[in-house]
Amino acid sequence: MAQYWLVKSEPDEYSWSDLKKAGRDVWDGIRNYQARNFMRDMRWGDTVLFYHTGKERSIVGLASVIRTAFPDPSAGEAGDWSAVELKSGRRLKHPVTLAQIKADNALKNCYLVRNSRLSVMPITADEYNRVLVLAGDT
DNA sequence: GCCAACGTTGGC
DNA sequence: GCCAACGTTGGC
């Protein structure tokens, strides 16, 4: 049973387009235990929604998990951190904004709204499907 | 640029 | 083990 996730990134630092250009990339540098633990629950082939923070504040595209959690190479000896590897998917037809998400009954209780500082989070299949509807991308 | 929310650190 | 102080994130 596939699971669904959402990861956040500041596009000036690493955008969905950067991942698209790279094709696949290591998702590392996460230094929050809750986010780390969610990454450790990711399984091969899981679908990931890619959210841009900052000015954009919207879900812009898809990705998928192609390598499950391994020791974060950027952490060195600094601690027990994990990374995964993501493959780029398609861009959403229309970005789904945070304002839309907050205004939507099916989405307003998701982690993105409840805990705005969390950078890796699970979403339900229903929430995922709703995002695709709002994206005009079913 | 401000500030609320959250996590971490360190004094006691 | 509590909590005040501080740092960071990210929405506004």
PDB file of C-alpha atoms (C1' of nucleotides) in Angstrom:
ATOM      1  CA  MET A   1       0.000   0.000   0.000  1.00  0.00           C
ATOM      2  CA  ALA A   2       1.594   3.205  -1.170  1.00  0.00           C
ATOM      3  CA  GLN A   3       1.877   6.072   1.205  1.00  0.00           C
ATOM      4  CA  TYR A   4       1.885   9.785   0.485  1.00  0.00           C
ATOM      5  CA  TRP A   5       4.184  12.472   1.809  1.00  0.00           C
ATOM      6  CA  LEU A   6       4.840  16.171   1.484  1.00  0.00           C
ATOM      7  CA  VAL A   7       8.255  17.791   1.613  1.00  0.00           C
ATOM      8  CA  LYS A   8       8.955  21.486   1.813  1.00  0.00           C
ATOM      9  CA  SER A   9      11.746  23.503   0.327  1.00  0.00           C
ATOM     10  CA  GLU A  10      12.639  27.136  -0.069  1.00  0.00           C
ATOM     11  CA  PRO A  11      12.810  27.416  -3.879  1.00  0.00           C
ATOM     12  CA  ASP A  12      15.741  29.840  -3.753  1.00  0.00           C
ATOM     13  CA  GLU A  13      17.721  27.040  -2.103  1.00  0.00           C
ATOM     14  CA  TYR A  14      16.360  23.974  -3.846  1.00  0.00           C
ATOM     15  CA  SER A  15      13.287  24.099  -6.043  1.00  0.00           C
ATOM     16  CA  TRP A  16      11.132  21.462  -7.677  1.00  0.00           C
ATOM     17  CA  SER A  17      12.725  22.548 -10.994  1.00  0.00           C
ATOM     18  CA  ASP A  18      16.147  21.797  -9.543  1.00  0.00           C
ATOM     19  CA  LEU A  19      15.001  18.271  -8.775  1.00  0.00           C
ATOM     20  CA  LYS A  20      13.469  18.003 -12.246  1.00  0.00           C
ATOM     21  CA  LYS A  21      16.764  19.006 -13.840  1.00  0.00           C
ATOM     22  CA  ALA A  22      18.710  16.599 -11.673  1.00  0.00           C
ATOM     23  CA  GLY A  23      16.231  13.793 -12.294  1.00  0.00           C
ATOM     24  CA  ARG A  24      16.999  12.318  -8.902  1.00  0.00           C
ATOM     25  CA  ASP A  25      18.660  13.692  -5.819  1.00  0.00           C
ATOM     26  CA  VAL A  26      19.445  13.035  -2.199  1.00  0.00           C
ATOM     27  CA  TRP A  27      17.018  14.692   0.217  1.00  0.00           C
ATOM     28  CA  ASP A  28      19.302  15.515   3.102  1.00  0.00           C
ATOM     29  CA  GLY A  29      20.008  18.204   5.664  1.00  0.00           C
ATOM     30  CA  ILE A  30      16.849  17.523   7.690  1.00  0.00           C
ATOM     31  CA  ARG A  31      17.617  18.364  11.322  1.00  0.00           C
ATOM     32  CA  ASN A  32      14.302  17.813  13.012  1.00  0.00           C
ATOM     33  CA  TYR A  33      13.515  14.538  14.757  1.00  0.00           C
ATOM     34  CA  GLN A  34       9.875  14.371  13.779  1.00  0.00           C
ATOM     35  CA  ALA A  35      10.724  15.011  10.133  1.00  0.00           C
ATOM     36  CA  ARG A  36      13.579  12.509  10.301  1.00  0.00           C
ATOM     37  CA  ASN A  37      11.299   9.846  11.721  1.00  0.00           C
ATOM     38  CA  PHE A  38       8.788  10.399   8.953  1.00  0.00           C
ATOM     39  CA  MET A  39      11.561  10.016   6.383  1.00  0.00           C
ATOM     40  CA  ARG A  40      12.461   6.690   7.971  1.00  0.00           C
ATOM     41  CA  ASP A  41       8.887   5.544   7.350  1.00  0.00           C
ATOM     42  CA  MET A  42       9.111   6.274   3.623  1.00  0.00           C
ATOM     43  CA  ARG A  43       9.065   3.243   1.363  1.00  0.00           C
ATOM     44  CA  TRP A  44      10.266   2.707  -2.144  1.00  0.00           C
ATOM     45  CA  GLY A  45       7.807   4.076  -4.682  1.00  0.00           C
ATOM     46  CA  ASP A  46       5.904   6.289  -2.237  1.00  0.00           C
ATOM     47  CA  THR A  47       4.555   9.498  -3.766  1.00  0.00           C
ATOM     48  CA  VAL A  48       5.825  12.861  -2.534  1.00  0.00           C
ATOM     49  CA  LEU A  49       4.236  16.267  -2.984  1.00  0.00           C
ATOM     50  CA  PHE A  50       6.768  19.048  -3.352  1.00  0.00           C
ATOM     51  CA  TYR A  51       5.894  22.322  -1.595  1.00  0.00           C
ATOM     52  CA  HIS A  52       7.623  25.660  -2.022  1.00  0.00           C
ATOM     53  CA  THR A  53       7.875  27.864   1.076  1.00  0.00           C
ATOM     54  CA  GLY A  54       8.541  31.602   1.118  1.00  0.00           C
ATOM     55  CA  LYS A  55       6.851  33.766  -1.496  1.00  0.00           C
ATOM     56  CA  GLU A  56       5.256  30.905  -3.427  1.00  0.00           C
ATOM     57  CA  ARG A  57       3.658  28.915  -0.620  1.00  0.00           C
ATOM     58  CA  SER A  58       2.224  26.256  -2.906  1.00  0.00           C
ATOM     59  CA  ILE A  59       2.502  22.635  -3.906  1.00  0.00           C
ATOM     60  CA  VAL A  60       4.067  22.665  -7.338  1.00  0.00           C
ATOM     61  CA  GLY A  61       4.909  19.123  -8.354  1.00  0.00           C
ATOM     62  CA  LEU A  62       5.351  15.450  -7.633  1.00  0.00           C
ATOM     63  CA  ALA A  63       8.259  13.227  -6.782  1.00  0.00           C
ATOM     64  CA  SER A  64       8.737   9.665  -5.644  1.00  0.00           C
ATOM     65  CA  VAL A  65      10.933   7.803  -3.210  1.00  0.00           C
ATOM     66  CA  ILE A  66      13.623   5.762  -4.949  1.00  0.00           C
ATOM     67  CA  ARG A  67      15.873   5.073  -1.973  1.00  0.00           C
ATOM     68  CA  THR A  68      14.714   4.593   1.590  1.00  0.00           C
ATOM     69  CA  ALA A  69      16.371   6.134   4.640  1.00  0.00           C
ATOM     70  CA  PHE A  70      20.134   5.929   4.971  1.00  0.00           C
ATOM     71  CA  PRO A  71      22.591   7.901   7.103  1.00  0.00           C
ATOM     72  CA  ASP A  72      22.587  11.539   6.004  1.00  0.00           C
ATOM     73  CA  PRO A  73      25.939  12.132   4.289  1.00  0.00           C
ATOM     74  CA  SER A  74      25.744  15.834   5.171  1.00  0.00           C
ATOM     75  CA  ALA A  75      25.557  15.084   8.890  1.00  0.00           C
ATOM     76  CA  GLY A  76      29.004  13.562   9.255  1.00  0.00           C
ATOM     77  CA  GLU A  77      29.504  12.531  12.850  1.00  0.00           C
ATOM     78  CA  ALA A  78      27.169  15.291  13.957  1.00  0.00           C
ATOM     79  CA  GLY A  79      24.265  13.061  14.876  1.00  0.00           C
ATOM     80  CA  ASP A  80      21.833  10.340  13.977  1.00  0.00           C
ATOM     81  CA  TRP A  81      20.244  11.877  10.899  1.00  0.00           C
ATOM     82  CA  SER A  82      18.730  10.290   7.826  1.00  0.00           C
ATOM     83  CA  ALA A  83      18.346  11.099   4.157  1.00  0.00           C
ATOM     84  CA  VAL A  84      16.318   9.541   1.352  1.00  0.00           C
ATOM     85  CA  GLU A  85      16.587   9.827  -2.404  1.00  0.00           C
ATOM     86  CA  LEU A  86      13.851  11.314  -4.558  1.00  0.00           C
ATOM     87  CA  LYS A  87      13.074  11.106  -8.230  1.00  0.00           C
ATOM     88  CA  SER A  88      11.267  13.980  -9.917  1.00  0.00           C
ATOM     89  CA  GLY A  89       7.745  13.446 -11.216  1.00  0.00           C
ATOM     90  CA  ARG A  90       5.406  15.701 -13.128  1.00  0.00           C
ATOM     91  CA  ARG A  91       4.646  19.329 -12.467  1.00  0.00           C
ATOM     92  CA  LEU A  92       1.100  19.974 -11.286  1.00  0.00           C
ATOM     93  CA  LYS A  93      -1.101  21.584 -13.907  1.00  0.00           C
ATOM     94  CA  HIS A  94      -1.890  24.388 -11.447  1.00  0.00           C
ATOM     95  CA  PRO A  95       0.040  24.971  -8.220  1.00  0.00           C
ATOM     96  CA  VAL A  96      -2.087  24.429  -5.125  1.00  0.00           C
ATOM     97  CA  THR A  97      -1.608  27.366  -2.786  1.00  0.00           C
ATOM     98  CA  LEU A  98      -1.503  27.341   0.984  1.00  0.00           C
ATOM     99  CA  ALA A  99      -4.507  29.665   0.941  1.00  0.00           C
ATOM    100  CA  GLN A 100      -6.468  27.077  -1.057  1.00  0.00           C
ATOM    101  CA  ILE A 101      -5.389  24.349   1.328  1.00  0.00           C
ATOM    102  CA  LYS A 102      -6.412  26.340   4.382  1.00  0.00           C
ATOM    103  CA  ALA A 103      -9.774  27.123   2.809  1.00  0.00           C
ATOM    104  CA  ASP A 104     -10.500  23.504   1.862  1.00  0.00           C
ATOM    105  CA  ASN A 105     -12.482  21.354   4.258  1.00  0.00           C
ATOM    106  CA  ALA A 106     -10.673  18.206   3.211  1.00  0.00           C
ATOM    107  CA  LEU A 107      -7.214  19.729   3.659  1.00  0.00           C
ATOM    108  CA  LYS A 108      -7.395  22.288   6.418  1.00  0.00           C
ATOM    109  CA  ASN A 109      -6.407  19.765   9.100  1.00  0.00           C
ATOM    110  CA  CYS A 110      -3.249  18.525   7.416  1.00  0.00           C
ATOM    111  CA  TYR A 111       0.188  18.899   9.014  1.00  0.00           C
ATOM    112  CA  LEU A 112       1.049  21.685   6.595  1.00  0.00           C
ATOM    113  CA  VAL A 113      -1.594  23.844   8.240  1.00  0.00           C
ATOM    114  CA  ARG A 114      -1.359  22.493  11.791  1.00  0.00           C
ATOM    115  CA  ASN A 115       2.424  22.557  12.073  1.00  0.00           C
ATOM    116  CA  SER A 116       3.850  25.084   9.664  1.00  0.00           C
ATOM    117  CA  ARG A 117       7.440  24.386  10.738  1.00  0.00           C
ATOM    118  CA  LEU A 118       7.498  20.695   9.921  1.00  0.00           C
ATOM    119  CA  SER A 119       9.424  20.051   6.711  1.00  0.00           C
ATOM    120  CA  VAL A 120       8.597  16.384   6.014  1.00  0.00           C
ATOM    121  CA  MET A 121       5.111  15.082   6.728  1.00  0.00           C
ATOM    122  CA  PRO A 122       2.683  12.317   5.816  1.00  0.00           C
ATOM    123  CA  ILE A 123      -0.577  13.050   4.065  1.00  0.00           C
ATOM    124  CA  THR A 124      -3.532  10.741   3.668  1.00  0.00           C
ATOM    125  CA  ALA A 125      -4.639   9.245   0.372  1.00  0.00           C
ATOM    126  CA  ASP A 126      -7.780  11.391   0.556  1.00  0.00           C
ATOM    127  CA  GLU A 127      -5.722  14.531   1.051  1.00  0.00           C
ATOM    128  CA  TYR A 128      -3.448  13.579  -1.828  1.00  0.00           C
ATOM    129  CA  ASN A 129      -6.378  13.022  -4.145  1.00  0.00           C
ATOM    130  CA  ARG A 130      -7.916  16.314  -3.102  1.00  0.00           C
ATOM    131  CA  VAL A 131      -4.682  18.141  -3.913  1.00  0.00           C
ATOM    132  CA  LEU A 132      -4.730  16.644  -7.393  1.00  0.00           C
ATOM    133  CA  VAL A 133      -8.321  17.806  -7.876  1.00  0.00           C
ATOM    134  CA  LEU A 134      -7.400  21.357  -6.844  1.00  0.00           C
ATOM    135  CA  ALA A 135      -4.436  21.162  -9.201  1.00  0.00           C
ATOM    136  CA  GLY A 136      -6.739  20.267 -12.085  1.00  0.00           C
ATOM    137  CA  ASP A 137      -4.537  17.254 -12.458  1.00  0.00           C
ATOM    138  CA  THR A 138      -6.654  14.158 -12.012  1.00  0.00           C
TER     139      THR A 138
ATOM    140  C1'  DG B   1      10.464  43.216   8.617  1.00  0.00           C
ATOM    141  C1'  DC B   2       7.739  41.315  12.169  1.00  0.00           C
ATOM    142  C1'  DC B   3       6.279  37.827  15.008  1.00  0.00           C
ATOM    143  C1'  DA B   4       4.013  33.314  16.358  1.00  0.00           C
ATOM    144  C1'  DA B   5       5.065  28.646  16.867  1.00  0.00           C
ATOM    145  C1'  DC B   6       8.135  25.365  17.848  1.00  0.00           C
ATOM    146  C1'  DG B   7      12.572  23.091  19.209  1.00  0.00           C
ATOM    147  C1'  DT B   8      16.772  23.189  21.847  1.00  0.00           C
ATOM    148  C1'  DT B   9      19.798  24.484  25.502  1.00  0.00           C
ATOM    149  C1'  DG B  10      21.271  25.235  30.007  1.00  0.00           C
ATOM    150  C1'  DG B  11      20.642  26.918  34.824  1.00  0.00           C
ATOM    151  C1'  DC B  12      18.575  25.560  38.905  1.00  0.00           C
TER     152       DC B  12
ATOM    153  C1'  DG C   1      12.677  17.480  35.563  1.00  0.00           C
ATOM    154  C1'  DC C   2      11.150  22.160  35.014  1.00  0.00           C
ATOM    155  C1'  DC C   3      11.216  26.309  32.594  1.00  0.00           C
ATOM    156  C1'  DA C   4      13.280  30.675  30.888  1.00  0.00           C
ATOM    157  C1'  DA C   5      16.080  32.192  27.248  1.00  0.00           C
ATOM    158  C1'  DC C   6      17.381  31.801  22.842  1.00  0.00           C
ATOM    159  C1'  DG C   7      17.526  30.397  17.832  1.00  0.00           C
ATOM    160  C1'  DT C   8      15.078  29.016  13.679  1.00  0.00           C
ATOM    161  C1'  DT C   9      11.342  28.511  10.501  1.00  0.00           C
ATOM    162  C1'  DG C  10       7.997  30.243   7.723  1.00  0.00           C
ATOM    163  C1'  DG C  11       3.518  32.779   7.199  1.00  0.00           C
ATOM    164  C1'  DC C  12       1.887  37.279   6.933  1.00  0.00           C
TER     165       DC C  12
END
